[in-house]
Coordinates of C-alpha atoms in Angstrom, one line a residue:
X1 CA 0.0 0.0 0.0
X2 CA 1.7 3.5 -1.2
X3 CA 0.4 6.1 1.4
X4 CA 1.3 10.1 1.8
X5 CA 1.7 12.5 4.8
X6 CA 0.1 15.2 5.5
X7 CA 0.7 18.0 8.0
X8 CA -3.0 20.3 7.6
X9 CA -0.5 23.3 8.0
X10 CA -2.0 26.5 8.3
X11 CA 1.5 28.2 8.8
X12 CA 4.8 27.3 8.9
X13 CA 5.4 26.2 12.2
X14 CA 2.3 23.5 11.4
X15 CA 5.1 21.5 9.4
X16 CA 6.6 20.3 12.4
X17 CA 3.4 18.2 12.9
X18 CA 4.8 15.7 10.0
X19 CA 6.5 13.8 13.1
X20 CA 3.4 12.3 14.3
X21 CA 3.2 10.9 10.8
X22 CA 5.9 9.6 10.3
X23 CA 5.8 8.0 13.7
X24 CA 2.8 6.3 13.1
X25 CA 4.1 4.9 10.0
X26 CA 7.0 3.7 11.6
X27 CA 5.2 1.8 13.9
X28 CA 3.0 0.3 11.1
X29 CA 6.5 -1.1 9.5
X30 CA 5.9 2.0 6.8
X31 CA 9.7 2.2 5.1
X32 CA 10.4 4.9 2.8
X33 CA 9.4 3.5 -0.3
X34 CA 6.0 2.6 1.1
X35 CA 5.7 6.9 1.2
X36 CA 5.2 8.2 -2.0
X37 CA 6.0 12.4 -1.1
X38 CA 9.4 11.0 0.6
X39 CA 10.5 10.3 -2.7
X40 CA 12.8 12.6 -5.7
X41 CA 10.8 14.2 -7.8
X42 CA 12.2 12.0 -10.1
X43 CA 11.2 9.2 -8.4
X44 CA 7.2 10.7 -7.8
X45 CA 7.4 11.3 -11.7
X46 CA 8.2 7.9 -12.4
X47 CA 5.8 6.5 -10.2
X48 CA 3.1 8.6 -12.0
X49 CA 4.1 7.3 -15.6
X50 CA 4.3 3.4 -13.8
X51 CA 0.9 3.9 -12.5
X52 CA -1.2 6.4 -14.7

């Protein structure tokens, strides 16, 4: 399952809530690759040709 992370900022300091997320994730065995906006934009635009 690819999944992405969020933060719902409404300023900057709001970004610092992408921890919890990638807690989570960790705990769910989530590894980089499993994240698709931890990627290259390289990497995203690859996945996007792969998939669509």
């Amino acid at each position: 399952v690819k999944m992405t992370f969020g933060t719902d900022a409404h300023s900057c300091d709001g970004m610092n809530n992408m921890t919890f997320g990638v807690s989570v994730a960790r705990r769910g065995w989530a590894e980089a690759g499993d994240i698709i906006n931890s990627r290259t934009l390289e990497e995203f635009e690859k996945l996007l040709k792969e998939r669509w």
